[in-house]
XYZ file of C-alpha atoms in Angstrom:
619
model
C 57.794 -46.379 -105.850
C 56.197 -46.489 -102.385
C 54.140 -49.627 -102.924
C 56.797 -52.118 -101.909
C 57.787 -50.510 -98.564
C 54.130 -49.907 -97.704
C 53.271 -53.534 -98.488
C 56.247 -54.715 -96.471
C 55.168 -52.657 -93.469
C 51.614 -53.980 -93.789
C 52.689 -57.619 -93.735
C 55.158 -56.896 -90.916
C 52.373 -55.415 -88.802
C 50.141 -58.357 -89.726
C 52.769 -60.836 -88.525
C 53.299 -58.901 -85.278
C 49.586 -59.073 -84.434
C 48.788 -62.472 -85.949
C 47.874 -64.059 -82.591
C 45.357 -61.312 -81.830
C 43.915 -61.449 -85.356
C 43.402 -65.217 -85.216
C 41.666 -64.980 -81.839
C 39.353 -62.270 -83.196
C 38.582 -64.405 -86.276
C 37.833 -67.497 -84.158
C 35.661 -65.626 -81.640
C 33.797 -63.693 -84.345
C 33.135 -66.872 -86.304
C 31.867 -68.682 -83.215
C 29.302 -66.004 -82.360
C 28.419 -65.318 -86.007
C 27.655 -69.017 -86.499
C 25.198 -68.985 -83.613
C 23.664 -65.762 -84.954
C 22.970 -67.159 -88.435
C 21.588 -70.415 -87.016
C 18.214 -68.607 -86.723
C 18.007 -68.214 -90.495
C 16.045 -70.572 -92.703
C 19.219 -71.913 -94.340
C 20.606 -74.795 -92.185
C 24.124 -74.910 -93.777
C 24.777 -71.242 -92.829
C 26.255 -71.781 -89.324
C 28.341 -74.711 -90.546
C 29.884 -72.563 -93.292
C 30.588 -69.695 -90.883
C 32.293 -71.957 -88.333
C 34.344 -73.631 -91.066
C 35.373 -70.245 -92.483
C 36.530 -69.109 -89.022
C 38.544 -72.308 -88.531
C 40.445 -72.296 -91.843
C 42.676 -69.210 -91.143
C 43.754 -70.637 -87.789
C 44.355 -74.078 -89.329
C 46.371 -72.530 -92.161
C 48.607 -70.596 -89.745
C 49.048 -73.738 -87.657
C 49.988 -75.870 -90.690
C 52.561 -73.291 -91.795
C 54.066 -73.242 -88.302
C 54.055 -77.046 -88.024
C 55.609 -77.399 -91.481
C 58.370 -74.952 -90.576
C 59.059 -76.895 -87.377
C 59.220 -80.243 -89.182
C 61.697 -78.854 -91.721
C 64.002 -78.234 -88.760
C 63.422 -81.727 -87.349
C 61.038 -80.547 -84.640
C 57.923 -82.743 -84.552
C 55.846 -80.753 -82.099
C 52.600 -81.577 -80.398
C 50.774 -78.887 -82.401
C 50.389 -81.589 -85.084
C 47.599 -83.061 -82.939
C 45.781 -79.705 -82.917
C 46.057 -79.479 -86.711
C 44.844 -83.053 -87.060
C 41.819 -82.522 -84.809
C 40.735 -79.393 -86.726
C 41.188 -81.118 -90.086
C 39.242 -84.248 -89.077
C 36.456 -82.141 -87.555
C 36.072 -80.216 -90.811
C 36.064 -83.436 -92.857
C 33.415 -85.031 -90.614
C 31.275 -81.894 -90.686
C 31.778 -81.087 -86.977
C 32.535 -77.469 -87.757
C 31.478 -76.151 -84.331
C 34.015 -78.426 -82.644
C 36.619 -77.347 -85.203
C 35.905 -73.685 -84.454
C 36.234 -74.273 -80.692
C 39.568 -76.063 -81.172
C 40.717 -73.172 -83.383
C 39.775 -70.700 -80.675
C 41.497 -72.835 -78.062
C 44.727 -72.986 -80.043
C 44.757 -69.292 -81.032
C 43.856 -68.270 -77.484
C 46.658 -70.428 -76.083
C 49.169 -68.786 -78.411
C 47.975 -65.350 -77.338
C 48.127 -66.299 -73.655
C 51.698 -67.536 -74.084
C 52.673 -64.250 -75.742
C 51.065 -62.305 -72.884
C 52.698 -64.414 -70.173
C 56.124 -64.300 -71.824
C 55.837 -60.547 -72.337
C 54.903 -59.999 -68.703
C 57.597 -62.363 -67.453
C 60.341 -60.710 -69.536
C 59.349 -57.207 -68.442
C 62.193 -56.753 -65.964
C 64.830 -57.958 -68.450
C 63.633 -56.069 -71.508
C 63.386 -52.917 -69.409
C 67.175 -52.969 -69.271
C 67.433 -52.657 -73.056
C 65.300 -49.536 -73.151
C 67.446 -47.765 -70.569
C 70.683 -47.610 -72.549
C 71.934 -44.025 -72.687
C 72.731 -42.749 -76.199
C 74.642 -39.530 -75.434
C 76.579 -37.963 -72.574
C 77.558 -34.446 -71.501
C 81.376 -34.365 -71.623
C 83.731 -31.609 -70.502
C 86.153 -30.435 -73.195
C 88.422 -27.506 -72.255
C 86.038 -26.737 -69.358
C 83.109 -26.488 -71.759
C 80.282 -28.996 -72.004
C 79.522 -30.839 -75.222
C 76.953 -33.547 -75.933
C 78.641 -36.553 -77.517
C 77.634 -40.137 -78.440
C 78.618 -42.560 -75.691
C 80.551 -44.670 -78.239
C 83.369 -42.090 -78.372
C 83.871 -41.832 -74.598
C 87.301 -42.899 -73.341
C 88.644 -43.760 -69.883
C 89.525 -40.559 -68.057
C 86.814 -38.390 -69.648
C 84.952 -36.084 -67.270
C 81.151 -36.124 -67.587
C 78.309 -34.161 -66.077
C 75.518 -36.413 -64.798
C 72.291 -34.529 -64.254
C 69.242 -35.416 -62.164
C 67.215 -38.194 -63.789
C 69.959 -39.301 -66.195
C 71.156 -42.894 -66.577
C 74.910 -43.314 -66.113
C 76.281 -44.272 -69.568
C 79.590 -45.804 -68.391
C 81.294 -47.098 -65.270
C 83.329 -44.521 -63.380
C 84.146 -42.792 -60.124
C 82.543 -39.717 -58.609
C 84.930 -36.891 -59.563
C 83.274 -34.096 -57.613
C 80.156 -33.752 -55.524
C 78.179 -36.732 -54.247
C 75.895 -39.056 -56.185
C 72.510 -40.372 -55.060
C 71.764 -43.338 -57.306
C 68.800 -45.604 -57.971
C 70.266 -49.036 -58.816
C 66.943 -50.904 -58.834
C 67.209 -51.744 -62.546
C 70.545 -53.440 -61.874
C 70.189 -54.924 -58.412
C 66.511 -54.912 -57.468
C 67.279 -52.747 -54.412
C 64.563 -50.129 -54.014
C 66.499 -47.785 -51.680
C 68.845 -45.317 -53.454
C 72.519 -45.448 -52.464
C 74.939 -42.558 -51.949
C 78.417 -42.476 -53.468
C 81.006 -39.856 -52.512
C 84.113 -38.511 -54.240
C 86.469 -41.254 -55.543
C 83.891 -44.018 -55.021
C 82.960 -46.223 -57.971
C 79.530 -46.094 -59.644
C 77.962 -48.474 -62.160
C 76.555 -47.683 -65.571
C 72.805 -48.242 -65.772
C 72.188 -46.536 -62.424
C 69.874 -43.506 -62.424
C 70.868 -40.245 -60.752
C 68.073 -39.232 -58.365
C 69.981 -36.496 -56.546
C 71.762 -33.319 -57.556
C 74.116 -33.152 -60.539
C 77.650 -34.499 -60.098
C 80.772 -35.028 -62.160
C 81.838 -38.508 -63.232
C 85.297 -39.644 -64.313
C 84.976 -42.590 -66.696
C 86.811 -45.865 -66.040
C 85.836 -47.860 -69.135
C 84.507 -47.382 -72.617
C 80.740 -47.735 -73.006
C 81.089 -51.146 -74.677
C 83.165 -52.414 -71.741
C 81.003 -51.038 -68.936
C 78.885 -53.010 -66.496
C 75.606 -52.028 -68.092
C 76.686 -52.933 -71.635
C 77.808 -56.334 -70.388
C 74.496 -56.903 -68.610
C 72.560 -55.951 -71.743
C 74.567 -58.480 -73.771
C 73.766 -61.134 -71.165
C 70.074 -60.240 -71.263
C 69.951 -60.540 -75.035
C 71.630 -63.946 -74.828
C 69.140 -65.065 -72.144
C 66.178 -64.016 -74.275
C 67.502 -65.890 -77.318
C 68.196 -69.108 -75.439
C 65.881 -72.107 -75.433
C 66.075 -74.400 -72.431
C 66.402 -78.167 -72.920
C 63.462 -78.566 -70.560
C 61.328 -76.501 -72.907
C 61.890 -79.277 -75.456
C 60.798 -81.885 -72.910
C 57.307 -81.691 -74.388
C 58.750 -82.134 -77.869
C 60.589 -85.296 -76.795
C 57.234 -86.818 -75.860
C 55.556 -85.489 -79.001
C 55.919 -88.581 -81.218
C 54.852 -90.981 -78.462
C 51.891 -88.830 -77.493
C 50.914 -88.404 -81.153
C 51.087 -92.191 -81.713
C 48.998 -92.829 -78.577
C 46.385 -90.260 -79.653
C 45.979 -91.629 -83.171
C 45.915 -95.236 -81.917
C 43.225 -94.478 -79.343
C 41.167 -92.529 -81.886
C 41.318 -95.356 -84.444
C 40.531 -97.990 -81.788
C 37.517 -95.989 -80.586
C 36.259 -95.678 -84.180
C 36.784 -99.353 -85.083
C 35.351 -100.780 -81.872
C 32.294 -98.504 -81.768
C 31.782 -97.842 -85.469
C 31.240 -94.177 -84.535
C 33.573 -91.702 -86.210
C 32.541 -88.959 -83.760
C 34.328 -90.818 -80.946
C 37.599 -90.692 -82.889
C 37.073 -86.983 -83.459
C 36.335 -86.424 -79.768
C 39.600 -88.176 -78.833
C 41.564 -85.931 -81.203
C 39.870 -82.803 -79.902
C 40.606 -83.434 -76.218
C 44.151 -84.571 -77.058
C 45.095 -81.114 -78.338
C 48.172 -80.592 -76.103
C 48.345 -76.835 -75.685
C 49.226 -77.160 -71.968
C 52.289 -79.230 -72.776
C 53.378 -76.924 -75.600
C 52.946 -73.670 -73.712
C 53.130 -74.232 -69.960
C 56.802 -75.302 -69.699
C 58.314 -72.281 -71.485
C 55.905 -69.952 -69.677
C 57.097 -71.348 -66.309
C 60.770 -71.044 -67.284
C 60.518 -67.491 -68.582
C 58.604 -66.575 -65.425
C 61.402 -68.037 -63.300
C 64.047 -66.089 -65.225
C 62.080 -62.900 -64.642
C 61.628 -63.621 -60.943
C 65.385 -64.178 -60.595
C 66.114 -60.894 -62.380
C 63.895 -59.052 -59.894
C 65.966 -60.593 -57.088
C 69.172 -59.197 -58.608
C 70.263 -62.449 -60.282
C 70.539 -62.736 -64.062
C 70.105 -66.361 -65.215
C 71.093 -66.753 -68.856
C 68.538 -69.407 -69.817
C 66.141 -72.114 -68.739
C 68.835 -74.791 -68.986
C 70.918 -72.857 -66.450
C 67.877 -72.471 -64.214
C 67.370 -76.232 -64.308
C 71.074 -76.837 -63.504
C 70.845 -74.393 -60.593
C 67.930 -76.354 -59.146
C 70.061 -79.534 -59.045
C 73.181 -78.083 -57.354
C 74.471 -80.008 -54.334
C 78.081 -78.732 -54.080
C 79.283 -75.103 -53.998
C 82.852 -73.968 -54.674
C 83.417 -70.387 -53.505
C 86.322 -68.197 -54.548
C 87.692 -66.043 -51.717
C 88.769 -62.630 -53.017
C 85.802 -60.587 -54.229
C 83.351 -63.388 -53.466
C 83.517 -64.320 -49.788
C 85.514 -61.120 -49.156
C 85.000 -57.641 -50.600
C 88.064 -57.863 -52.875
C 89.607 -54.598 -51.658
C 91.744 -53.672 -48.668
C 90.077 -51.947 -45.733
C 91.468 -50.626 -42.475
C 91.172 -53.201 -39.708
C 93.078 -51.402 -36.994
C 95.309 -48.369 -36.381
C 98.046 -48.765 -33.762
C 99.777 -45.496 -32.961
C 102.343 -44.284 -30.462
C 101.035 -42.407 -27.447
C 102.226 -39.061 -28.782
C 100.152 -39.144 -32.007
C 96.354 -39.664 -32.265
C 95.159 -42.467 -34.556
C 93.195 -40.050 -36.746
C 96.265 -37.835 -37.245
C 98.381 -40.872 -38.126
C 95.834 -41.868 -40.789
C 95.543 -38.268 -42.073
C 99.288 -37.902 -42.607
C 99.639 -41.362 -44.184
C 96.702 -40.893 -46.569
C 97.813 -37.368 -47.498
C 101.216 -38.712 -48.572
C 99.687 -41.728 -50.339
C 97.836 -39.366 -52.687
C 101.121 -39.124 -54.594
C 101.307 -42.890 -55.205
C 99.457 -45.064 -57.701
C 99.989 -48.236 -55.653
C 96.801 -50.229 -55.033
C 97.295 -50.148 -51.247
C 97.886 -46.397 -51.368
C 94.604 -45.905 -53.231
C 92.795 -48.069 -50.653
C 94.269 -46.056 -47.784
C 93.264 -42.733 -49.362
C 89.734 -44.025 -50.001
C 89.449 -45.240 -46.397
C 90.471 -41.821 -45.057
C 88.024 -39.999 -47.339
C 85.272 -42.378 -46.298
C 85.893 -41.333 -42.696
C 85.551 -37.683 -43.682
C 89.211 -36.792 -43.035
C 90.431 -33.688 -44.881
C 93.729 -34.483 -46.616
C 96.652 -32.138 -47.253
C 98.697 -31.891 -50.433
C 102.067 -33.677 -50.316
C 105.278 -31.969 -51.496
C 108.860 -33.085 -52.080
C 107.734 -36.700 -52.535
C 110.184 -39.533 -53.227
C 108.898 -43.049 -53.915
C 110.717 -46.360 -53.857
C 108.401 -48.406 -56.090
C 106.862 -51.321 -54.234
C 108.550 -50.442 -50.939
C 107.263 -47.068 -49.737
C 107.488 -43.304 -50.106
C 108.395 -40.203 -48.130
C 107.502 -36.540 -48.405
C 106.473 -33.345 -46.637
C 102.951 -32.992 -45.164
C 102.142 -29.706 -43.429
C 105.822 -29.186 -42.601
C 106.349 -32.724 -41.244
C 108.575 -35.354 -42.849
C 106.396 -38.449 -43.284
C 107.544 -41.922 -44.349
C 105.059 -44.705 -45.188
C 105.491 -48.261 -46.496
C 106.658 -51.703 -45.444
C 108.164 -52.177 -41.998
C 111.714 -52.591 -43.321
C 111.541 -49.514 -45.543
C 110.147 -47.295 -42.755
C 112.719 -48.518 -40.208
C 115.582 -47.838 -42.620
C 114.281 -44.282 -43.128
C 113.856 -43.625 -39.379
C 116.191 -42.667 -36.535
C 114.092 -43.990 -33.681
C 111.624 -46.840 -33.090
C 110.872 -50.234 -34.634
C 107.593 -50.998 -36.477
C 107.793 -54.591 -35.241
C 106.849 -53.455 -31.743
C 103.378 -52.639 -33.076
C 102.860 -55.915 -35.002
C 101.922 -58.267 -32.149
C 98.706 -60.158 -32.938
C 98.571 -59.313 -36.654
C 96.730 -62.204 -38.357
C 97.612 -64.064 -41.572
C 96.359 -62.229 -44.640
C 96.522 -58.808 -42.986
C 98.822 -56.161 -44.480
C 100.834 -53.810 -42.279
C 101.555 -50.256 -43.426
C 104.150 -48.604 -41.178
C 104.353 -44.825 -40.652
C 107.164 -42.611 -39.363
C 106.914 -38.890 -38.568
C 109.999 -36.686 -38.484
C 112.318 -39.693 -38.232
C 110.371 -41.470 -35.444
C 108.269 -44.607 -36.006
C 104.737 -43.470 -35.135
C 102.689 -46.641 -35.621
C 101.147 -49.011 -38.119
C 97.902 -49.244 -40.079
C 96.602 -52.808 -40.393
C 94.645 -53.488 -43.580
C 92.886 -56.598 -44.854
C 90.367 -57.833 -47.368
C 87.373 -58.112 -45.042
C 84.824 -60.926 -45.080
C 81.472 -59.800 -46.453
C 79.002 -59.017 -43.695
C 76.401 -61.310 -45.297
C 78.781 -64.204 -46.051
C 78.006 -66.270 -42.946
C 74.244 -65.926 -43.355
C 74.501 -66.601 -47.106
C 76.304 -69.888 -46.440
C 73.585 -70.927 -43.977
C 70.937 -70.061 -46.581
C 72.780 -72.136 -49.212
C 72.645 -75.167 -46.920
C 68.925 -74.620 -46.374
C 68.491 -74.409 -50.150
C 69.896 -77.932 -50.545
C 73.662 -77.374 -50.973
C 75.217 -80.239 -48.998
C 78.933 -79.400 -49.325
C 80.630 -75.974 -49.432
C 84.288 -75.632 -50.480
C 86.506 -72.533 -50.367
C 88.676 -72.624 -53.512
C 91.177 -69.769 -53.789
C 94.464 -68.814 -55.358
C 95.442 -67.131 -52.081
C 97.664 -68.749 -49.447
C 96.227 -71.715 -47.577
C 96.788 -70.134 -44.140
C 94.823 -67.034 -45.201
C 91.997 -69.189 -46.583
C 91.946 -71.286 -43.388
C 91.591 -68.206 -41.176
C 88.551 -67.124 -43.190
C 86.890 -70.533 -43.479
C 87.133 -71.129 -39.720
C 84.882 -68.105 -39.182
C 82.319 -69.230 -41.786
C 81.990 -72.954 -41.115
C 83.108 -74.062 -44.580
C 83.489 -77.823 -45.119
C 86.746 -77.913 -47.114
C 89.561 -75.477 -47.953
C 91.632 -75.471 -51.148
C 94.403 -72.845 -51.345
C 97.187 -71.769 -53.735
C 95.067 -72.817 -56.734
C 95.936 -71.876 -60.305
C 93.077 -71.425 -62.826
C 93.773 -74.964 -64.069
C 93.671 -76.306 -60.514
C 90.298 -74.648 -59.944
C 88.929 -76.506 -62.962
C 90.312 -79.749 -61.527
C 88.648 -78.926 -58.204
C 85.288 -78.511 -59.973
C 85.695 -81.871 -61.707
C 86.725 -83.600 -58.466
C 83.757 -82.153 -56.564
C 81.271 -83.754 -58.981
C 81.546 -87.030 -57.070
C 79.362 -85.343 -54.435
C 76.745 -84.137 -56.946
C 76.144 -81.285 -59.429
C 78.551 -78.397 -58.795
C 78.253 -74.635 -58.853
C 81.299 -72.363 -58.855
C 81.070 -68.792 -57.536
C 83.796 -66.311 -58.500
C 84.537 -62.855 -59.818
C 88.005 -62.770 -61.366
C 89.427 -63.536 -64.771
C 91.217 -66.492 -63.169
C 87.821 -67.911 -62.177
C 86.421 -67.908 -65.732
C 87.606 -71.441 -66.720
C 86.142 -72.950 -63.533
C 82.893 -71.029 -64.002
C 82.568 -72.385 -67.538
C 83.294 -75.972 -66.472
C 80.862 -76.040 -63.527
C 77.301 -77.307 -63.862
C 76.255 -73.804 -62.786
C 78.817 -70.989 -62.933
C 77.956 -67.948 -60.761
C 79.753 -64.635 -61.394
C 79.869 -61.676 -59.037
C 78.937 -59.405 -61.922
C 78.479 -56.113 -60.078
C 82.234 -55.653 -59.564
C 83.796 -58.736 -61.129
C 85.757 -59.156 -64.349
C 83.914 -59.229 -67.668
C 85.485 -62.606 -68.486
C 83.878 -64.238 -65.445
C 80.455 -62.795 -66.318
C 80.729 -64.043 -69.905
C 81.797 -67.549 -68.815
C 79.168 -67.943 -66.085
C 75.585 -69.043 -66.565
C 74.377 -66.897 -63.651
C 75.416 -63.320 -62.846
C 74.791 -61.659 -59.480
C 73.941 -58.063 -60.367
C 74.238 -56.913 -56.762
C 77.540 -56.961 -54.865
C 76.233 -59.438 -52.288
C 76.080 -63.216 -51.805
C 72.614 -63.214 -50.257
C 70.586 -63.365 -53.528
C 72.329 -66.614 -54.547
C 70.343 -68.821 -52.161
C 67.191 -66.994 -53.225
C 67.984 -67.767 -56.871
C 68.408 -71.467 -56.038
C 65.050 -71.449 -54.248
C 63.445 -69.755 -57.271
C 65.012 -72.387 -59.551
C 63.660 -75.230 -57.385
C 60.174 -73.752 -57.417
C 60.200 -72.956 -61.140
C 61.292 -76.440 -62.201
C 58.741 -77.995 -59.842
C 55.978 -75.870 -61.380
C 57.156 -76.726 -64.913
C 57.087 -80.450 -64.124
C 53.655 -80.070 -62.528
C 52.454 -78.493 -65.754
C 53.762 -81.431 -67.800
C 52.213 -84.049 -65.511
C 48.887 -82.262 -65.124
C 48.682 -81.460 -68.843
C 49.325 -85.044 -69.907
C 47.235 -86.558 -67.129
C 44.113 -84.474 -67.745
C 44.375 -84.950 -71.509
C 44.700 -88.736 -71.148
C 41.700 -88.962 -68.797
C 39.601 -86.843 -71.144
C 40.715 -88.969 -74.131
C 39.534 -92.142 -72.383
C 36.116 -90.606 -71.641
C 35.881 -89.508 -75.277
C 36.848 -92.967 -76.547
C 33.985 -94.554 -74.585
C 31.504 -92.018 -75.916
C 31.010 -90.005 -72.737
C 32.521 -86.810 -74.148
C 31.196 -85.547 -77.513
C 33.528 -83.400 -79.710
C 32.061 -79.993 -78.802
C 32.037 -80.648 -75.054
C 35.520 -82.169 -75.366
C 36.804 -79.021 -77.045
C 35.355 -76.877 -74.252
C 36.887 -79.137 -71.590
C 40.287 -78.947 -73.276
C 40.028 -75.150 -73.321
C 39.537 -75.228 -69.552
C 42.522 -77.569 -69.125
C 44.662 -75.148 -71.149
C 43.802 -72.213 -68.938
C 44.339 -74.112 -65.682
C 47.758 -75.466 -66.649
C 49.113 -72.223 -68.150
C 47.903 -70.165 -65.189
C 49.622 -72.707 -62.943
C 52.860 -72.139 -64.872
C 52.546 -68.376 -64.348
C 52.773 -68.955 -60.583
C 56.546 -68.974 -61.080
C 56.338 -65.183 -61.455
C 55.386 -64.812 -57.803
């Protein structure tokens, strides 16, 4: 009863280690052939070398046959042909060397790809399976699949956050290096958001969940990683597109060398040095290395085709909210009457806003807590939805909201006297205390501190035209673009209009779109390279984009473009060098200057040089 599973496991293990096994067979056969050459039986080394070649040739023929069934006529046909012809002509030593070269190249590719994918596959192994959840003030360990928004969790030292949430109590010291590449831990205080996939490196804290596990940042990143690992870049098939032509050239040169010289060994030598392992292996090794290097910089590129598109970008369309700006309101200025300190005005306003679920109220409360202001509990609160609210704070009657609402609820003062110099895009929150207008709090979605430098870096990376494309008002967009030196401003855009803007921008060259919202998803999908602000952006934008910024900054984008340029350059170098060296060696072999065995050794050296060159993309 156990025979079948045991056999299945045996063949599974055999398949997993086939590259290593074939290398061992080829190396063992090579040395064993030299060892038995001292015997008195001359055919012995020839038989040993042939026996060591046949397993590698068989594996290669199976692989080539499988590829041809799917319409993929790869360059490994030349390797199979050279081994076969060498065996037929009795050049078993050359056949064994080619077998070792091919098996060794396969093993080197597996090693390089495994090293290059290290940063991405590490994400998959970090997924938390269970969480400690509070239920009736008692802790229970539950699978993360059953967690719901609003659950309260205990996150202990060393644990990976299973879902997105906010710090409910205590403070969190988090290592986000697996997500963003930033080595320095960050601190998050009460009510601040934290991302799943981060590791707690401080004391235990309580987390209030915002999303289900399947909808959290980390789960989305893992899905993107899996898609990136499954993808095959069009450039990786560049070698395959040249396969038939290169195969025809190889066979023609081998036949011509044989017919013109009458020496079959010249034809064999041509086939041996034409074995195109560099072309087969170097391009995908370079691309996977580039994807890994981008991941270490905090940028997830979904595949080699996206990496190639990123290297060609000449026009950048940037969304405003959440991309050029932080996407949340922050206090710009507090203007208070002479009889109330600014800090007290903010304390009273934020204390009252605790009773509201309005987005601006939440931003005001968060801003006060960030400044370390202790808030009081509001009582007797009355809210006029969308206009403002009033209530008692420490015995004082406080009113907060729009200027009109506050003035109507006050006996003295006018909020408009505080509004002089308020800029477009800024929001004014008026405050009255005990019936007297006490001042205003000016809030705005602030420009990212790194936005100006990031735009300069994009220009240095080869982006010739930068456009601000936003659904916000044109006057707000203009005020921001004037500070950043953006070339063109497009405001009041619908999702459809953003797609049209992407299409129109193509007249200047390949286009990338950078955004974070659900409304950006169509434009991200239509751009040559869609870039999503994945750390805080909507899941729809991350799914539609080809590139996801895992860190809530613009700075890594220019770095990713530079990595793409370098990776594609290295991949093309590998193609040119691989073909060029093989063609030169083939010509020497055709004229009889490179015997089969020496040709096989030379080709082995070419393989190593070109593949190691491709691995430079990791640095």
